[in-house]
Amino acid sequence: MDKILVLMSWALLFLCGAAEQQHFLLSNTCSWDEARNHCQVCYKDLVTLTSGNIQTIVQNLTSDYWIGLRKMFTNDSTKSWSRWANGDLLTFQNWYPGWPKAKPYEFVTNSSCCKCECSSICEEDFGDNSSTTCLVLNDIGGDDGYIEDPCVAVYSFGAWFETSCSNQLPYICYDDYFNANIKLTELTSSGVALSWLPGPGNISHYRVEVEGDINPKVNNTGLTYDLVNLTAGTPYTVKVFPVKCERDLNPGIVTFYTKPEMVRNLSVVAVTEKSIILFWSPPIGNLDSYCIHERSVRDHPYRRCKVTTNTIEVDGLLSGGLYTLDVIAVVNGSEQGDPVNITTYIKPSKVKNLKVSNETVNSLLLQWEPPEGNATGYRVIASNGSHPSVNFPQQLDWMNNSLMVSELTPGSKLNLSVAALANDTLEGDSALLEGFTRPAAISGLDLTTTNSSLTANWRLEEGNYDCFAVELVGANKSSNSHPINTSQTFNNLNPATKYTVTVYTVFKELFSEPEVTSNFTQPVRPSQAEITSSNKSHITLKWTPPDNVGNVTYLVSYHSNFWNNSEHPFSTNENNITIGSLHAGTKYVFEVRTVVEHLQSNPTNISGSTQADKRELTLSMLCSSTENKRCDANSTMTDALKELKNYFENLLGDNVFWELQWKKL
């Protein structure tokens, strides 16, 4: 049996990634080897054409150009047409019809050979295994354009063709896109250190260009450069161009701001109980704004930026505290200079609840509570019309914040003041009080009300008393009482009505100055609220007003759990209201309150739904199971529908209208 071995050439096709490339058309003509040598020295290599770049490249071709492909790069004929000049596999071909040319051969039978060479096809006689026949491929020659080791050029319209490697043609080089990746270190207000990555290939030097208020251009053979004598707080753009064969590669570009200088002459202008007022002179150079930071371990220290003036009131501080504040110049929104700090105490606040107790005809006890914030001490001064002011630093009871004042004349007036100290020198505002040997006026009159009663509470800051005279006036009603305690309750009052209470301190036959305040009794909520009508977008409700009320207002609010919204309450003087712009088919909960002045009653609640605007939504369910006839069982359908119904009940409940109907197809 004759056997024929057919040799076939093939190419392995695959996809691969590559770095971003740039392509360069060189118009000077030379051989393929000379073109490749120039590309390798001044670029990366002769171009590798792919399906992704050929369309772009050929748009600019005006003649034939060498490309980075030839039949063989080594003497191994089995690797012909396998790779590009840069080593990439030949995965894309765009030959002009008729190219590449195949070498012509003919078969000649030679039965005398003892073995087959690589240019022969051997046939063995399997009958007696005694002879070998070789089919020899002889070169028959001929002039059909075949070239033994051709190079490849591209026509101006993009097709490839073979030609002699010694022909003189323009050529196409490529180079990988290079990013110098400039890094900044040691950035100050007047300079910065630059460094960058080395460029590819034979880089002769790097040209450093600066854009800003200075514009130096420097050639540098190294990979670092120090910029000096810059202006503080100023933007600069630096470009580093690798130079290769007198050609600029893509520059590395970086933009930065120099640090602003430090502010000058930082000082404290004033302090208050909650703030510090700072002033400073602007730094030399440029800046956009300032940041002021408090150095503190408290939970919410003062932080403020984007300050455009050179003075600020730092507020929200704790009275009597010691604070260190940094003022920092800022440029470009976030580039900060070095901080300048100042430390100071702020003014302590007033002491609280200064009062007189244990009064006698010749003495009284002065007491107070510490101020909010911090205090390192107190200064207490007592004086009257016939005696000069007396400071009592040694007689203070620091533990209980009190001072006993004695040797007073009955019926005299005593001026008392207590001031908190910070750092034992910075004095806060004084809390002042007048003491008398006659009855003092009550203070802190507070009226607590229900819908039918009023309780008056007050306190006596100083002096002695026998009882109090209390007067109640309002709604054509008046009442008088003489309690001995600092509280009085009045019952059987009308709801939502204003009452005025006047209280005097009584000592013997002397009355103090009156203390007067007013308040309203609490309103009563409406009753019998009901929905009277509704449609798809409106609901009308009404209610019964409470008894014995004067001029009141009703506040109606509503919300929907489904839409998760609560609208601004509606106010009305009537006992009914229509609410519009509602969602169809939605349950709403309404609350109706009686309102007088700033007081509101408890709500009367009622819920109702708008009429549904029914829409039909069809859902199809397809059953698939590995269990035989599982999907045909009625229980499967029932369970699925039950689960679907439970899902909608959990999701929608009765908050919106919905219906679930089904049928089996």
PDB file of N, CA and C in Angstrom, residues 143-201:
ATOM      1  N   ASP A 143      10.968  31.396 -12.382  1.00  0.00           N
ATOM      2  CA  ASP A 143      10.926  32.802 -11.958  1.00  0.00           C
ATOM      3  C   ASP A 143       9.473  33.215 -11.749  1.00  0.00           C
ATOM      4  N   ASP A 144       8.889  32.815 -10.561  1.00  0.00           N
ATOM      5  CA  ASP A 144       7.500  33.187 -10.264  1.00  0.00           C
ATOM      6  C   ASP A 144       7.427  34.181  -9.108  1.00  0.00           C
ATOM      7  N   GLY A 145       8.504  34.899  -8.777  1.00  0.00           N
ATOM      8  CA  GLY A 145       8.529  35.899  -7.719  1.00  0.00           C
ATOM      9  C   GLY A 145       8.902  35.349  -6.363  1.00  0.00           C
ATOM     10  N   TYR A 146       9.305  34.044  -6.287  1.00  0.00           N
ATOM     11  CA  TYR A 146       9.651  33.459  -4.998  1.00  0.00           C
ATOM     12  C   TYR A 146      10.983  34.016  -4.524  1.00  0.00           C
ATOM     13  N   ILE A 147      11.054  34.390  -3.235  1.00  0.00           N
ATOM     14  CA  ILE A 147      12.284  34.870  -2.594  1.00  0.00           C
ATOM     15  C   ILE A 147      12.572  33.931  -1.438  1.00  0.00           C
ATOM     16  N   GLU A 148      13.821  33.498  -1.313  1.00  0.00           N
ATOM     17  CA  GLU A 148      14.165  32.485  -0.323  1.00  0.00           C
ATOM     18  C   GLU A 148      13.937  32.987   1.105  1.00  0.00           C
ATOM     19  N   ASP A 149      14.412  34.164   1.428  1.00  0.00           N
ATOM     20  CA  ASP A 149      14.240  34.716   2.792  1.00  0.00           C
ATOM     21  C   ASP A 149      13.756  36.157   2.674  1.00  0.00           C
ATOM     22  N   PRO A 150      12.495  36.359   2.421  1.00  0.00           N
ATOM     23  CA  PRO A 150      11.992  37.707   2.159  1.00  0.00           C
ATOM     24  C   PRO A 150      11.692  38.479   3.452  1.00  0.00           C
ATOM     25  N   CYS A 151      11.602  39.763   3.302  1.00  0.00           N
ATOM     26  CA  CYS A 151      11.069  40.632   4.355  1.00  0.00           C
ATOM     27  C   CYS A 151       9.703  41.148   3.901  1.00  0.00           C
ATOM     28  N   VAL A 152       8.959  41.722   4.847  1.00  0.00           N
ATOM     29  CA  VAL A 152       7.568  42.083   4.554  1.00  0.00           C
ATOM     30  C   VAL A 152       7.393  43.599   4.666  1.00  0.00           C
ATOM     31  N   ALA A 153       6.698  44.135   3.682  1.00  0.00           N
ATOM     32  CA  ALA A 153       6.305  45.547   3.694  1.00  0.00           C
ATOM     33  C   ALA A 153       4.792  45.630   3.584  1.00  0.00           C
ATOM     34  N   VAL A 154       4.251  46.816   3.881  1.00  0.00           N
ATOM     35  CA  VAL A 154       2.815  47.016   3.823  1.00  0.00           C
ATOM     36  C   VAL A 154       2.517  48.070   2.758  1.00  0.00           C
ATOM     37  N   TYR A 155       1.525  47.757   1.918  1.00  0.00           N
ATOM     38  CA  TYR A 155       1.064  48.741   0.952  1.00  0.00           C
ATOM     39  C   TYR A 155       0.381  49.892   1.693  1.00  0.00           C
ATOM     40  N   SER A 156       0.210  51.005   0.995  1.00  0.00           N
ATOM     41  CA  SER A 156      -0.419  52.174   1.617  1.00  0.00           C
ATOM     42  C   SER A 156      -1.870  51.905   1.991  1.00  0.00           C
ATOM     43  N   PHE A 157      -2.497  50.879   1.391  1.00  0.00           N
ATOM     44  CA  PHE A 157      -3.876  50.568   1.729  1.00  0.00           C
ATOM     45  C   PHE A 157      -3.969  49.448   2.762  1.00  0.00           C
ATOM     46  N   GLY A 158      -2.810  48.932   3.281  1.00  0.00           N
ATOM     47  CA  GLY A 158      -2.822  48.040   4.424  1.00  0.00           C
ATOM     48  C   GLY A 158      -2.491  46.600   4.152  1.00  0.00           C
ATOM     49  N   ALA A 159      -2.474  46.147   2.865  1.00  0.00           N
ATOM     50  CA  ALA A 159      -2.157  44.746   2.582  1.00  0.00           C
ATOM     51  C   ALA A 159      -0.645  44.530   2.623  1.00  0.00           C
ATOM     52  N   TRP A 160      -0.220  43.256   2.923  1.00  0.00           N
ATOM     53  CA  TRP A 160       1.198  42.932   3.069  1.00  0.00           C
ATOM     54  C   TRP A 160       1.719  42.277   1.781  1.00  0.00           C
ATOM     55  N   PHE A 161       3.028  42.426   1.553  1.00  0.00           N
ATOM     56  CA  PHE A 161       3.656  41.723   0.435  1.00  0.00           C
ATOM     57  C   PHE A 161       5.110  41.456   0.778  1.00  0.00           C
ATOM     58  N   GLU A 162       5.670  40.416   0.124  1.00  0.00           N
ATOM     59  CA  GLU A 162       7.078  40.077   0.303  1.00  0.00           C
ATOM     60  C   GLU A 162       7.935  40.902  -0.655  1.00  0.00           C
ATOM     61  N   THR A 163       9.149  41.180  -0.192  1.00  0.00           N
ATOM     62  CA  THR A 163      10.107  41.847  -1.065  1.00  0.00           C
ATOM     63  C   THR A 163      11.496  41.594  -0.513  1.00  0.00           C
ATOM     64  N   SER A 164      12.489  41.886  -1.304  1.00  0.00           N
ATOM     65  CA  SER A 164      13.875  41.661  -0.884  1.00  0.00           C
ATOM     66  C   SER A 164      14.216  42.562   0.291  1.00  0.00           C
ATOM     67  N   CYS A 165      14.901  41.991   1.273  1.00  0.00           N
ATOM     68  CA  CYS A 165      15.239  42.739   2.492  1.00  0.00           C
ATOM     69  C   CYS A 165      16.202  43.887   2.219  1.00  0.00           C
ATOM     70  N   SER A 166      16.857  43.881   1.058  1.00  0.00           N
ATOM     71  CA  SER A 166      17.821  44.942   0.749  1.00  0.00           C
ATOM     72  C   SER A 166      17.178  46.143   0.058  1.00  0.00           C
ATOM     73  N   ASN A 167      15.923  46.027  -0.292  1.00  0.00           N
ATOM     74  CA  ASN A 167      15.242  47.155  -0.930  1.00  0.00           C
ATOM     75  C   ASN A 167      15.225  48.363   0.014  1.00  0.00           C
ATOM     76  N   GLN A 168      15.196  49.545  -0.570  1.00  0.00           N
ATOM     77  CA  GLN A 168      15.210  50.788   0.196  1.00  0.00           C
ATOM     78  C   GLN A 168      13.766  51.310   0.338  1.00  0.00           C
ATOM     79  N   LEU A 169      13.249  51.246   1.563  1.00  0.00           N
ATOM     80  CA  LEU A 169      11.863  51.686   1.825  1.00  0.00           C
ATOM     81  C   LEU A 169      11.813  52.505   3.120  1.00  0.00           C
ATOM     82  N   PRO A 170      10.838  53.407   3.243  1.00  0.00           N
ATOM     83  CA  PRO A 170      10.590  53.998   4.563  1.00  0.00           C
ATOM     84  C   PRO A 170      10.056  52.920   5.513  1.00  0.00           C
ATOM     85  N   TYR A 171       9.955  53.220   6.770  1.00  0.00           N
ATOM     86  CA  TYR A 171       9.622  52.165   7.728  1.00  0.00           C
ATOM     87  C   TYR A 171       8.815  52.749   8.893  1.00  0.00           C
ATOM     88  N   ILE A 172       8.215  51.811   9.640  1.00  0.00           N
ATOM     89  CA  ILE A 172       7.361  52.182  10.781  1.00  0.00           C
ATOM     90  C   ILE A 172       7.967  51.588  12.051  1.00  0.00           C
ATOM     91  N   CYS A 173       8.299  52.451  13.010  1.00  0.00           N
ATOM     92  CA  CYS A 173       8.785  52.011  14.322  1.00  0.00           C
ATOM     93  C   CYS A 173       7.656  52.150  15.348  1.00  0.00           C
ATOM     94  N   TYR A 174       7.827  51.435  16.447  1.00  0.00           N
ATOM     95  CA  TYR A 174       6.899  51.638  17.559  1.00  0.00           C
ATOM     96  C   TYR A 174       7.697  51.750  18.847  1.00  0.00           C
ATOM     97  N   ASP A 175       7.058  52.342  19.839  1.00  0.00           N
ATOM     98  CA  ASP A 175       7.662  52.443  21.163  1.00  0.00           C
ATOM     99  C   ASP A 175       6.546  52.312  22.198  1.00  0.00           C
ATOM    100  N   ASP A 176       6.850  51.697  23.332  1.00  0.00           N
ATOM    101  CA  ASP A 176       5.872  51.599  24.415  1.00  0.00           C
ATOM    102  C   ASP A 176       5.689  52.958  25.070  1.00  0.00           C
ATOM    103  N   TYR A 177       4.452  53.244  25.422  1.00  0.00           N
ATOM    104  CA  TYR A 177       4.174  54.503  26.119  1.00  0.00           C
ATOM    105  C   TYR A 177       4.878  54.474  27.469  1.00  0.00           C
ATOM    106  N   PHE A 178       5.565  55.550  27.796  1.00  0.00           N
ATOM    107  CA  PHE A 178       6.351  55.600  29.022  1.00  0.00           C
ATOM    108  C   PHE A 178       5.795  56.659  29.963  1.00  0.00           C
ATOM    109  N   ASN A 179       5.649  56.276  31.228  1.00  0.00           N
ATOM    110  CA  ASN A 179       5.212  57.210  32.268  1.00  0.00           C
ATOM    111  C   ASN A 179       6.328  57.326  33.289  1.00  0.00           C
ATOM    112  N   ALA A 180       6.901  58.498  33.403  1.00  0.00           N
ATOM    113  CA  ALA A 180       8.047  58.693  34.291  1.00  0.00           C
ATOM    114  C   ALA A 180       7.664  58.591  35.767  1.00  0.00           C
ATOM    115  N   ASN A 181       6.377  58.729  36.110  1.00  0.00           N
ATOM    116  CA  ASN A 181       5.904  58.560  37.493  1.00  0.00           C
ATOM    117  C   ASN A 181       6.729  59.409  38.463  1.00  0.00           C
ATOM    118  N   ILE A 182       6.614  60.724  38.327  1.00  0.00           N
ATOM    119  CA  ILE A 182       7.397  61.641  39.159  1.00  0.00           C
ATOM    120  C   ILE A 182       6.889  61.574  40.603  1.00  0.00           C
ATOM    121  N   LYS A 183       7.832  61.474  41.532  1.00  0.00           N
ATOM    122  CA  LYS A 183       7.509  61.463  42.951  1.00  0.00           C
ATOM    123  C   LYS A 183       8.081  62.714  43.616  1.00  0.00           C
ATOM    124  N   LEU A 184       7.306  63.240  44.596  1.00  0.00           N
ATOM    125  CA  LEU A 184       7.723  64.421  45.349  1.00  0.00           C
ATOM    126  C   LEU A 184       8.103  64.006  46.764  1.00  0.00           C
ATOM    127  N   THR A 185       9.239  64.473  47.240  1.00  0.00           N
ATOM    128  CA  THR A 185       9.644  64.261  48.627  1.00  0.00           C
ATOM    129  C   THR A 185      10.226  65.559  49.160  1.00  0.00           C
ATOM    130  N   GLU A 186      10.258  65.647  50.470  1.00  0.00           N
ATOM    131  CA  GLU A 186      10.849  66.802  51.139  1.00  0.00           C
ATOM    132  C   GLU A 186      10.230  68.117  50.644  1.00  0.00           C
ATOM    133  N   LEU A 187       8.897  68.104  50.512  1.00  0.00           N
ATOM    134  CA  LEU A 187       8.191  69.311  50.076  1.00  0.00           C
ATOM    135  C   LEU A 187       8.177  70.324  51.217  1.00  0.00           C
ATOM    136  N   THR A 188       8.652  71.529  50.955  1.00  0.00           N
ATOM    137  CA  THR A 188       8.671  72.610  51.933  1.00  0.00           C
ATOM    138  C   THR A 188       8.009  73.837  51.318  1.00  0.00           C
ATOM    139  N   SER A 189       8.125  74.962  52.004  1.00  0.00           N
ATOM    140  CA  SER A 189       7.558  76.206  51.486  1.00  0.00           C
ATOM    141  C   SER A 189       8.426  76.811  50.390  1.00  0.00           C
ATOM    142  N   SER A 190       9.667  76.333  50.229  1.00  0.00           N
ATOM    143  CA  SER A 190      10.564  76.943  49.235  1.00  0.00           C
ATOM    144  C   SER A 190      11.220  75.934  48.306  1.00  0.00           C
ATOM    145  N   GLY A 191      10.914  74.658  48.454  1.00  0.00           N
ATOM    146  CA  GLY A 191      11.578  73.689  47.586  1.00  0.00           C
ATOM    147  C   GLY A 191      10.945  72.323  47.671  1.00  0.00           C
ATOM    148  N   VAL A 192      11.408  71.433  46.782  1.00  0.00           N
ATOM    149  CA  VAL A 192      10.918  70.062  46.741  1.00  0.00           C
ATOM    150  C   VAL A 192      11.959  69.199  46.027  1.00  0.00           C
ATOM    151  N   ALA A 193      12.050  67.937  46.426  1.00  0.00           N
ATOM    152  CA  ALA A 193      12.938  66.981  45.773  1.00  0.00           C
ATOM    153  C   ALA A 193      12.120  66.131  44.807  1.00  0.00           C
ATOM    154  N   LEU A 194      12.578  66.049  43.528  1.00  0.00           N
ATOM    155  CA  LEU A 194      11.896  65.280  42.495  1.00  0.00           C
ATOM    156  C   LEU A 194      12.689  64.012  42.204  1.00  0.00           C
ATOM    157  N   SER A 195      11.961  62.941  41.924  1.00  0.00           N
ATOM    158  CA  SER A 195      12.591  61.708  41.443  1.00  0.00           C
ATOM    159  C   SER A 195      11.650  61.054  40.452  1.00  0.00           C
ATOM    160  N   TRP A 196      12.217  60.260  39.511  1.00  0.00           N
ATOM    161  CA  TRP A 196      11.386  59.636  38.489  1.00  0.00           C
ATOM    162  C   TRP A 196      12.006  58.313  38.047  1.00  0.00           C
ATOM    163  N   LEU A 197      11.224  57.537  37.304  1.00  0.00           N
ATOM    164  CA  LEU A 197      11.676  56.235  36.818  1.00  0.00           C
ATOM    165  C   LEU A 197      12.568  56.422  35.598  1.00  0.00           C
ATOM    166  N   PRO A 198      13.523  55.503  35.396  1.00  0.00           N
ATOM    167  CA  PRO A 198      14.368  55.606  34.196  1.00  0.00           C
ATOM    168  C   PRO A 198      13.555  55.320  32.941  1.00  0.00           C
ATOM    169  N   GLY A 199      13.864  56.049  31.866  1.00  0.00           N
ATOM    170  CA  GLY A 199      13.182  55.842  30.599  1.00  0.00           C
ATOM    171  C   GLY A 199      13.692  54.590  29.894  1.00  0.00           C
ATOM    172  N   PRO A 200      12.968  54.089  28.901  1.00  0.00           N
ATOM    173  CA  PRO A 200      13.356  52.864  28.204  1.00  0.00           C
ATOM    174  C   PRO A 200      14.466  53.130  27.175  1.00  0.00           C
ATOM    175  N   GLY A 201      15.372  52.185  27.049  1.00  0.00           N
ATOM    176  CA  GLY A 201      16.378  52.258  25.985  1.00  0.00           C
ATOM    177  C   GLY A 201      17.481  53.248  26.288  1.00  0.00           C
TER     178      GLY A 201
END
